[in-house]
XYZ file of N, CA and C in Angstrom:
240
model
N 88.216 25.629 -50.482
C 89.355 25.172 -49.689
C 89.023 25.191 -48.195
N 88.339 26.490 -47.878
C 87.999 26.340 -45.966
C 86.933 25.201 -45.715
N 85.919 24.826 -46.794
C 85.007 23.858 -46.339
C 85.413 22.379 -45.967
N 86.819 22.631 -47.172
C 87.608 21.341 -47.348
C 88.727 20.593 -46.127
N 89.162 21.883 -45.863
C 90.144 21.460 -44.618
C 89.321 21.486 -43.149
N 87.908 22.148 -42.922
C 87.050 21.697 -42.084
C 86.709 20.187 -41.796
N 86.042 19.584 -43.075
C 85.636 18.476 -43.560
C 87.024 17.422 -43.222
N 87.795 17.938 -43.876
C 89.307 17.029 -43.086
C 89.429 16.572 -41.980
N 89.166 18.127 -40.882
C 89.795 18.115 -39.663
C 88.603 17.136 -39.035
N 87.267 17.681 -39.572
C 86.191 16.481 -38.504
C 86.617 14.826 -38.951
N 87.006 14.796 -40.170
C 87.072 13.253 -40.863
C 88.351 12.687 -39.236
N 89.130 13.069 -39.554
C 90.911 13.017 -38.783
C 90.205 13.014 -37.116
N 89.519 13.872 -36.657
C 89.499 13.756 -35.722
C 88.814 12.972 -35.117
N 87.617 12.126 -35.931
C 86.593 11.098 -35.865
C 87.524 9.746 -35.999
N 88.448 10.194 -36.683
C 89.678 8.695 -36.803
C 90.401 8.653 -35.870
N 90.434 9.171 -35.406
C 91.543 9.617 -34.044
C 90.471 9.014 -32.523
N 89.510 8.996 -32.726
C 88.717 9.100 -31.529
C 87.965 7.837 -32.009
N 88.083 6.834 -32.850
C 87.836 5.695 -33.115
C 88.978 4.993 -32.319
N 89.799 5.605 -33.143
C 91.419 4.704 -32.765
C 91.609 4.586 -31.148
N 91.744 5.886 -30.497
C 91.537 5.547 -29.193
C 90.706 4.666 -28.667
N 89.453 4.599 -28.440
C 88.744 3.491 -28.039
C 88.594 2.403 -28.372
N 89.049 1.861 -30.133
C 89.662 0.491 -29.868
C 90.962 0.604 -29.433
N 92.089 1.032 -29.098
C 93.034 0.919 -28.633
C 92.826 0.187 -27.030
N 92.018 1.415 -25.940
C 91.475 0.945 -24.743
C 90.439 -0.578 -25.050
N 90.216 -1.238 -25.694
C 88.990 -2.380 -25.902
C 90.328 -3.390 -26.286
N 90.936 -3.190 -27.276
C 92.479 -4.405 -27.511
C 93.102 -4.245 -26.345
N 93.881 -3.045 -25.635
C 94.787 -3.047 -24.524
C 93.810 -4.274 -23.241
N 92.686 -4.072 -23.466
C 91.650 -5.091 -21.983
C 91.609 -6.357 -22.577
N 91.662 -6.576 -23.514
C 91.404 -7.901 -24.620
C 92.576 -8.661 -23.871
N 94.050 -7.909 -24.644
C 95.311 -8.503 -24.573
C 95.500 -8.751 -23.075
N 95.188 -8.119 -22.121
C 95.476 -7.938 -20.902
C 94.807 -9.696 -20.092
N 93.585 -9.341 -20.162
C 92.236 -10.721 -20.330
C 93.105 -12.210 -20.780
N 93.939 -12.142 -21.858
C 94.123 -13.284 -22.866
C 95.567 -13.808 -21.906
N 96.520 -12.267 -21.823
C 98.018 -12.888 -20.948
C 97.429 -14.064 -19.389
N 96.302 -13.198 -18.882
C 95.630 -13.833 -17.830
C 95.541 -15.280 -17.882
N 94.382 -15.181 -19.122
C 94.171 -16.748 -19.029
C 95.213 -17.677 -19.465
N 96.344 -17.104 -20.205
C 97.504 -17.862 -20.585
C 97.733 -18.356 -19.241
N 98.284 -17.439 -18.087
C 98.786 -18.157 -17.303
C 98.293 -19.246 -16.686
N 97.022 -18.578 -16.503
C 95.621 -19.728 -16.306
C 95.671 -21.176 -16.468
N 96.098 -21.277 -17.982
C 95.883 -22.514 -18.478
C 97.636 -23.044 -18.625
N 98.853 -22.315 -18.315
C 99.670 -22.857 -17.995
C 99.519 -23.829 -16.525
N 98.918 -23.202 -15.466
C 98.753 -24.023 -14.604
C 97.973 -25.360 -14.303
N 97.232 -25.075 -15.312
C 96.372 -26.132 -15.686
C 97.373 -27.384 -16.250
N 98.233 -27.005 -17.185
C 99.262 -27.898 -17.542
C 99.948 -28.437 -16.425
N 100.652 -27.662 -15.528
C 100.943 -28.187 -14.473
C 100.386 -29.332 -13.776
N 99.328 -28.588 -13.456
C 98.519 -29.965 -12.868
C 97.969 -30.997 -13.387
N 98.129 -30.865 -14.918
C 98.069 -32.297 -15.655
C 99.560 -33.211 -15.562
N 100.381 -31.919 -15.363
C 101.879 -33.085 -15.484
C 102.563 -33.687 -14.109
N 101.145 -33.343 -12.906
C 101.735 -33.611 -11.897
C 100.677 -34.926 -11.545
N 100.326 -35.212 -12.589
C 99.161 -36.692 -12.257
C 100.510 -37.419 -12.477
N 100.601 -38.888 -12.182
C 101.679 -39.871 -12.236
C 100.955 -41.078 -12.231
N 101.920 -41.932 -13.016
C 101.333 -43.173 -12.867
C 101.528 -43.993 -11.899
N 102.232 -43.555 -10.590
C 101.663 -44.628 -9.496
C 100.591 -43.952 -8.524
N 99.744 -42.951 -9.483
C 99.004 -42.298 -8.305
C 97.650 -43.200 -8.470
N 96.457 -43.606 -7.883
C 95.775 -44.427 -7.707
C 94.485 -43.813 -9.144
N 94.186 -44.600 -9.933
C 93.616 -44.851 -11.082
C 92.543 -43.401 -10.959
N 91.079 -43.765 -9.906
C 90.409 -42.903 -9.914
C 90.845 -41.697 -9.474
N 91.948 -41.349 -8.812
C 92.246 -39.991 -8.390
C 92.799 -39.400 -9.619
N 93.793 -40.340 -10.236
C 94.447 -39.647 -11.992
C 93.101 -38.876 -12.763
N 91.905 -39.961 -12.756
C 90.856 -39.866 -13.614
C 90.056 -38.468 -13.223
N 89.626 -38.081 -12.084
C 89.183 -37.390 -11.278
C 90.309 -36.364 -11.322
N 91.383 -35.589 -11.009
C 92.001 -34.553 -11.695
C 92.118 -34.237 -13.366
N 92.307 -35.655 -14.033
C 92.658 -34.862 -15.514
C 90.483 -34.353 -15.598
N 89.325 -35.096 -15.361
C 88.158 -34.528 -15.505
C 88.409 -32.716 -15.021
N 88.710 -32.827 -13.536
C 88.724 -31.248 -13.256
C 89.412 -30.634 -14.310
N 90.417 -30.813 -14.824
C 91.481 -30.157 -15.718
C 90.581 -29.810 -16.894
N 89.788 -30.784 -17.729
C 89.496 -30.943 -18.454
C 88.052 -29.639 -18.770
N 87.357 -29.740 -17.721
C 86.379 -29.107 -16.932
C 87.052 -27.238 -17.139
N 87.774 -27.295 -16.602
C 88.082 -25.967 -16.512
C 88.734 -25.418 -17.557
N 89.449 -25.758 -18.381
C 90.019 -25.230 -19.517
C 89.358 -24.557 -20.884
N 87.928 -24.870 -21.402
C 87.066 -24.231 -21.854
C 86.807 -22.834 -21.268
N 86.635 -23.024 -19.808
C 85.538 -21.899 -19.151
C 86.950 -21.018 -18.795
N 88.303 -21.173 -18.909
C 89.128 -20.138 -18.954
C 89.157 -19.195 -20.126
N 88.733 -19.158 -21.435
C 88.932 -18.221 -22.571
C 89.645 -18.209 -22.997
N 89.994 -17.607 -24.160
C 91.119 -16.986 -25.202
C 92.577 -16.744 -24.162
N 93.734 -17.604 -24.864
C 94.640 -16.738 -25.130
C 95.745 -16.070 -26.478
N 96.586 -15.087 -25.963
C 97.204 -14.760 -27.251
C 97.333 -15.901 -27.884
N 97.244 -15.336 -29.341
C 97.450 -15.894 -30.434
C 99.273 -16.284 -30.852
N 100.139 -15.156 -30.967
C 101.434 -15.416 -31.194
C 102.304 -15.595 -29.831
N 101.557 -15.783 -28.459
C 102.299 -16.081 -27.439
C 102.824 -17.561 -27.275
């Protein structure tokens, strides 16, 4: 029984000290992902602020930048 509830306490406390450090690695993840959400909300923006009486190559030449940058922003949440 004492070897047993030893063997427990290291198992529990090795789970415990897993859990924490992915906890800190998801909390930077999620943090990272709200970021680039907003990121790429603005990006929307500035796709919905092209218009069609704005002059052909300038439309063409913002949606490219838009286009350009939205890859190299990253992940966001999934259920956001």
């Amino acid at each position: 029984k004492k070897h047993s509830d030893a063997v427990w306490k290291r198992f529990h406390d090795a789970c415990d000290y897993f859990f924490e450090q992915k906890k800190k690695v998801t909390g930077n993840t999620r943090a990272a992902e709200q970021a680039n959400l907003k990121a790429k909300l603005e990006l929307i923006d500035r796709l919905k602020a092209i218009t069609p009486d704005m002059p052909r190559e300038e439309a063409i030449a913002r949606f490219k930048e838009v286009q350009a940058e939205w890859p190299a922003i990253g992940h966001v949440p999934f259920k956001d």
